[in-house]
PDB file of C-alpha atoms in Angstrom:
ATOM      1  CA  MET A   4       2.825   4.579  -1.947  1.00 60.00           C
ATOM      2  CA  THR A   5       6.599   3.841  -2.620  1.00 84.00           C
ATOM      3  CA  GLY A   6       6.055   0.177  -3.948  1.00 94.00           C
ATOM      4  CA  LEU A   7       6.394  -1.212  -7.715  1.00 96.00           C
ATOM      5  CA  TYR A   8       3.756  -2.760  -9.342  1.00 96.00           C
ATOM      6  CA  TYR A   9       4.484  -6.387 -10.979  1.00 97.00           C
ATOM      7  CA  GLU A  10       5.357  -4.620 -14.387  1.00 96.00           C
ATOM      8  CA  GLU A  11       7.942  -2.161 -12.630  1.00 96.00           C
ATOM      9  CA  PHE A  12      10.096  -5.134 -10.953  1.00 97.00           C
ATOM     10  CA  GLU A  13      12.955  -6.387 -13.625  1.00 97.00           C
ATOM     11  CA  VAL A  14      14.434  -9.880 -13.537  1.00 98.00           C
ATOM     12  CA  GLY A  15      18.112  -9.258 -12.318  1.00 98.00           C
ATOM     13  CA  GLU A  16      17.435  -5.658 -11.061  1.00 97.00           C
ATOM     14  CA  THR A  17      19.158  -5.297  -7.424  1.00 98.00           C
ATOM     15  CA  ILE A  18      17.669  -2.792  -5.486  1.00 97.00           C
ATOM     16  CA  ARG A  19      19.944  -1.015  -2.662  1.00 97.00           C
ATOM     17  CA  HIS A  20      17.697   0.205  -0.014  1.00 97.00           C
ATOM     18  CA  GLU A  21      18.444   3.364   1.570  1.00 95.00           C
ATOM     19  CA  LYS A  22      17.476   2.899   4.705  1.00 95.00           C
ATOM     20  CA  ARG A  23      19.346   1.528   7.521  1.00 97.00           C
ATOM     21  CA  ARG A  24      18.661   0.890  11.277  1.00 97.00           C
ATOM     22  CA  THR A  25      20.700   0.386  14.522  1.00 98.00           C
ATOM     23  CA  ILE A  26      19.716  -3.027  16.743  1.00 97.00           C
ATOM     24  CA  SER A  27      19.992  -1.962  20.279  1.00 97.00           C
ATOM     25  CA  GLU A  28      20.015  -4.063  23.217  1.00 96.00           C
ATOM     26  CA  SER A  29      16.173  -3.192  23.940  1.00 97.00           C
ATOM     27  CA  ASP A  30      15.016  -3.639  20.140  1.00 97.00           C
ATOM     28  CA  ASN A  31      16.663  -7.357  21.205  1.00 97.00           C
ATOM     29  CA  GLN A  32      14.647  -7.754  24.494  1.00 96.00           C
ATOM     30  CA  ARG A  33      11.621  -6.647  23.243  1.00 97.00           C
ATOM     31  CA  PHE A  34      11.394  -8.786  20.083  1.00 96.00           C
ATOM     32  CA  CYS A  35      12.457 -11.965  22.688  1.00 96.00           C
ATOM     33  CA  ASP A  36       9.638 -10.939  24.840  1.00 96.00           C
ATOM     34  CA  MET A  37       6.962 -10.757  22.657  1.00 96.00           C
ATOM     35  CA  THR A  38       7.677 -13.605  20.654  1.00 96.00           C
ATOM     36  CA  MET A  39       8.762 -15.554  23.755  1.00 96.00           C
ATOM     37  CA  ASN A  40      11.893 -16.420  22.761  1.00 94.00           C
ATOM     38  CA  GLN A  41      14.045 -16.772  25.857  1.00 93.00           C
ATOM     39  CA  GLN A  42      17.130 -18.413  24.317  1.00 94.00           C
ATOM     40  CA  PRO A  43      19.908 -16.896  26.497  1.00 93.00           C
ATOM     41  CA  LEU A  44      22.131 -16.250  24.073  1.00 94.00           C
ATOM     42  CA  HIS A  45      20.219 -13.516  23.239  1.00 95.00           C
ATOM     43  CA  LEU A  46      19.262 -12.450  26.602  1.00 94.00           C
ATOM     44  CA  ASP A  47      22.107 -13.325  29.195  1.00 94.00           C
ATOM     45  CA  SER A  48      25.211 -11.937  29.197  1.00 95.00           C
ATOM     46  CA  ALA A  49      26.875 -14.122  31.354  1.00 96.00           C
ATOM     47  CA  PHE A  50      25.760 -17.230  29.301  1.00 97.00           C
ATOM     48  CA  ALA A  51      26.675 -15.595  26.517  1.00 96.00           C
ATOM     49  CA  ALA A  52      30.249 -14.803  27.669  1.00 97.00           C
ATOM     50  CA  ASP A  53      31.162 -18.824  27.928  1.00 96.00           C
ATOM     51  CA  THR A  54      29.815 -19.170  23.938  1.00 96.00           C
ATOM     52  CA  ASP A  55      31.983 -18.894  20.924  1.00 95.00           C
ATOM     53  CA  PHE A  56      29.983 -15.220  20.618  1.00 96.00           C
ATOM     54  CA  GLY A  57      31.596 -14.200  23.473  1.00 96.00           C
ATOM     55  CA  GLU A  58      28.831 -11.938  23.967  1.00 96.00           C
ATOM     56  CA  ARG A  59      24.838 -11.706  23.519  1.00 96.00           C
ATOM     57  CA  ILE A  60      23.743 -11.705  19.875  1.00 97.00           C
ATOM     58  CA  VAL A  61      20.538 -10.571  18.363  1.00 98.00           C
ATOM     59  CA  ASN A  62      17.483 -12.689  17.514  1.00 97.00           C
ATOM     60  CA  GLY A  63      18.128 -14.308  14.225  1.00 97.00           C
ATOM     61  CA  LEU A  64      14.181 -13.451  13.346  1.00 97.00           C
ATOM     62  CA  LEU A  65      14.691  -9.822  14.480  1.00 98.00           C
ATOM     63  CA  THR A  66      17.271  -9.488  11.772  1.00 98.00           C
ATOM     64  CA  MET A  67      15.298 -11.473   9.291  1.00 98.00           C
ATOM     65  CA  SER A  68      11.948  -9.319   9.959  1.00 97.00           C
ATOM     66  CA  LEU A  69      13.945  -6.315   9.826  1.00 97.00           C
ATOM     67  CA  ALA A  70      15.639  -6.804   6.308  1.00 98.00           C
ATOM     68  CA  VAL A  71      11.991  -7.388   5.581  1.00 98.00           C
ATOM     69  CA  GLY A  72      11.231  -4.358   7.173  1.00 97.00           C
ATOM     70  CA  LEU A  73      13.636  -2.428   5.603  1.00 97.00           C
ATOM     71  CA  THR A  74      12.929  -3.628   1.866  1.00 97.00           C
ATOM     72  CA  ILE A  75       9.023  -2.661   1.892  1.00 96.00           C
ATOM     73  CA  PRO A  76       8.987   0.998   0.616  1.00 96.00           C
ATOM     74  CA  ASP A  77      11.082  -0.032  -2.199  1.00 96.00           C
ATOM     75  CA  THR A  78       9.328  -3.193  -3.147  1.00 97.00           C
ATOM     76  CA  THR A  79       5.526  -3.858  -1.930  1.00 96.00           C
ATOM     77  CA  ASP A  80       4.251  -0.737   0.082  1.00 96.00           C
ATOM     78  CA  GLY A  81       0.967  -0.429  -0.947  1.00 95.00           C
ATOM     79  CA  THR A  82       1.370  -2.961  -3.996  1.00 95.00           C
ATOM     80  CA  ILE A  83       1.144  -6.241  -2.186  1.00 94.00           C
ATOM     81  CA  VAL A  84      -1.327  -8.378  -1.899  1.00 95.00           C
ATOM     82  CA  ALA A  85       0.362 -10.839   0.642  1.00 96.00           C
ATOM     83  CA  ASN A  86       3.934 -12.094   1.003  1.00 96.00           C
ATOM     84  CA  LEU A  87       3.404 -15.852  -0.341  1.00 97.00           C
ATOM     85  CA  SER A  88       6.852 -17.324   1.555  1.00 98.00           C
ATOM     86  CA  TYR A  89       9.944 -16.812   2.880  1.00 98.00           C
ATOM     87  CA  ASP A  90      12.740 -19.280   2.079  1.00 98.00           C
ATOM     88  CA  ASN A  91      16.505 -20.759   2.121  1.00 98.00           C
ATOM     89  CA  VAL A  92      16.971 -18.293   4.940  1.00 98.00           C
ATOM     90  CA  GLU A  93      20.545 -18.581   6.208  1.00 98.00           C
ATOM     91  CA  HIS A  94      22.261 -16.078   9.259  1.00 98.00           C
ATOM     92  CA  PRO A  95      26.144 -16.416   7.877  1.00 98.00           C
ATOM     93  CA  ALA A  96      27.377 -13.966  10.695  1.00 97.00           C
ATOM     94  CA  PRO A  97      25.728 -13.138  14.001  1.00 97.00           C
ATOM     95  CA  VAL A  98      24.331  -9.559  14.716  1.00 97.00           C
ATOM     96  CA  TYR A  99      25.423  -7.470  17.593  1.00 97.00           C
ATOM     97  CA  HIS A 100      23.814  -4.905  19.845  1.00 97.00           C
ATOM     98  CA  GLY A 101      24.927  -2.013  18.506  1.00 97.00           C
ATOM     99  CA  ASP A 102      25.029  -2.852  14.403  1.00 97.00           C
ATOM    100  CA  THR A 103      23.641  -1.232  11.583  1.00 98.00           C
ATOM    101  CA  ILE A 104      21.685  -3.227   9.179  1.00 98.00           C
ATOM    102  CA  ARG A 105      21.436  -2.395   5.401  1.00 98.00           C
ATOM    103  CA  ALA A 106      19.302  -4.583   2.800  1.00 98.00           C
ATOM    104  CA  GLN A 107      19.410  -5.268  -0.682  1.00 98.00           C
ATOM    105  CA  SER A 108      17.108  -7.000  -2.995  1.00 98.00           C
ATOM    106  CA  THR A 109      17.758  -8.673  -6.312  1.00 98.00           C
ATOM    107  CA  VAL A 110      14.734  -9.771  -8.395  1.00 98.00           C
ATOM    108  CA  THR A 111      15.132 -13.384  -8.844  1.00 98.00           C
ATOM    109  CA  ASP A 112      11.765 -14.454 -10.868  1.00 98.00           C
ATOM    110  CA  LYS A 113       8.571 -12.995 -11.505  1.00 98.00           C
ATOM    111  CA  ARG A 114       5.380 -14.502 -13.170  1.00 97.00           C
ATOM    112  CA  GLU A 115       1.824 -13.424 -13.887  1.00 96.00           C
ATOM    113  CA  THR A 116      -0.597 -15.628 -11.781  1.00 95.00           C
ATOM    114  CA  SER A 117      -3.151 -18.185 -13.972  1.00 93.00           C
ATOM    115  CA  ASP A 118      -5.852 -15.507 -14.321  1.00 92.00           C
ATOM    116  CA  GLY A 119      -3.370 -12.526 -15.331  1.00 88.00           C
ATOM    117  CA  ASP A 120      -4.507 -10.139 -12.904  1.00 91.00           C
ATOM    118  CA  ARG A 121      -1.879 -10.138 -10.580  1.00 95.00           C
ATOM    119  CA  GLY A 122       2.210 -11.269 -10.914  1.00 96.00           C
ATOM    120  CA  VAL A 123       4.025 -13.443  -8.283  1.00 98.00           C
ATOM    121  CA  VAL A 124       7.652 -11.494  -7.682  1.00 98.00           C
ATOM    122  CA  THR A 125      10.617 -13.605  -5.911  1.00 98.00           C
ATOM    123  CA  MET A 126      13.497 -11.469  -4.364  1.00 98.00           C
ATOM    124  CA  HIS A 127      16.461 -12.588  -3.056  1.00 98.00           C
ATOM    125  CA  VAL A 128      16.832 -10.436  -0.135  1.00 98.00           C
ATOM    126  CA  GLU A 129      20.501  -9.723   1.873  1.00 98.00           C
ATOM    127  CA  ALA A 130      21.194  -8.087   4.730  1.00 98.00           C
ATOM    128  CA  PHE A 131      24.528  -6.648   5.762  1.00 98.00           C
ATOM    129  CA  VAL A 132      26.019  -5.214   8.976  1.00 98.00           C
ATOM    130  CA  VAL A 133      27.666  -1.905   7.810  1.00 96.00           C
ATOM    131  CA  GLY A 134      30.786  -0.240   8.666  1.00 90.00           C
ATOM    132  CA  GLU A 135      34.631  -0.863   7.825  1.00 86.00           C
ATOM    133  CA  ASP A 136      33.868  -4.838   7.571  1.00 88.00           C
ATOM    134  CA  GLU A 137      30.683  -4.861   5.958  1.00 94.00           C
ATOM    135  CA  ARG A 138      29.293  -8.580   6.391  1.00 96.00           C
ATOM    136  CA  LEU A 139      26.263 -10.144   5.278  1.00 98.00           C
ATOM    137  CA  VAL A 140      24.264 -11.652   8.097  1.00 98.00           C
ATOM    138  CA  CYS A 141      20.949 -13.023   6.592  1.00 98.00           C
ATOM    139  CA  GLU A 142      19.934 -13.867   3.412  1.00 98.00           C
ATOM    140  CA  PHE A 143      16.677 -15.570   1.978  1.00 98.00           C
ATOM    141  CA  ASP A 144      13.822 -15.318  -0.928  1.00 98.00           C
ATOM    142  CA  ARG A 145      10.979 -13.653  -0.517  1.00 98.00           C
ATOM    143  CA  THR A 146       8.003 -14.354  -2.675  1.00 98.00           C
ATOM    144  CA  ALA A 147       5.088 -11.861  -3.173  1.00 97.00           C
ATOM    145  CA  LEU A 148       1.925 -11.457  -4.646  1.00 97.00           C
ATOM    146  CA  SER A 149       2.131  -8.160  -6.380  1.00 97.00           C
ATOM    147  CA  LEU A 150      -0.760  -5.818  -7.807  1.00 95.00           C
ATOM    148  CA  LYS A 151      -0.557  -4.851 -11.517  1.00 95.00           C
ATOM    149  CA  ARG A 152      -0.672  -1.443 -12.407  1.00 91.00           C
ATOM    150  CA  PRO A 153      -4.485  -0.160 -13.105  1.00 86.00           C
ATOM    151  CA  THR A 154      -5.323   0.529 -16.427  1.00 79.00           C
TER     152      THR A 154
END
């Protein structure tokens, strides 16, 4: 277990997650197949060539899911009760096959539950394509119900 207990989260703290992941064409194809998303912008190179992007782009939900996954070891691995919400999702730039993604989380809010047994933590998660021109490709707020440190 590497996650943080409720008491260990500090509002204003930014956690830069060291794990990164390169998204392959196969990753994107499998994700679209599993979620039954047949949007040609993700799957059809001839179709995508005629769009403003000029080529296929990675499914935005894959990018968001990957961003969540990259944050887990440093935030909620083994210390989460449940994810409560994902809010204010934005995709300001596309992700292409072969792009490598990194993530960071900034703790924006925390409060104890009404019974005081657990805590609710909200983090603003940002995902970036790494490289010379690092660019923000996804951002959202993630709210989790967190365990408190055992007494």
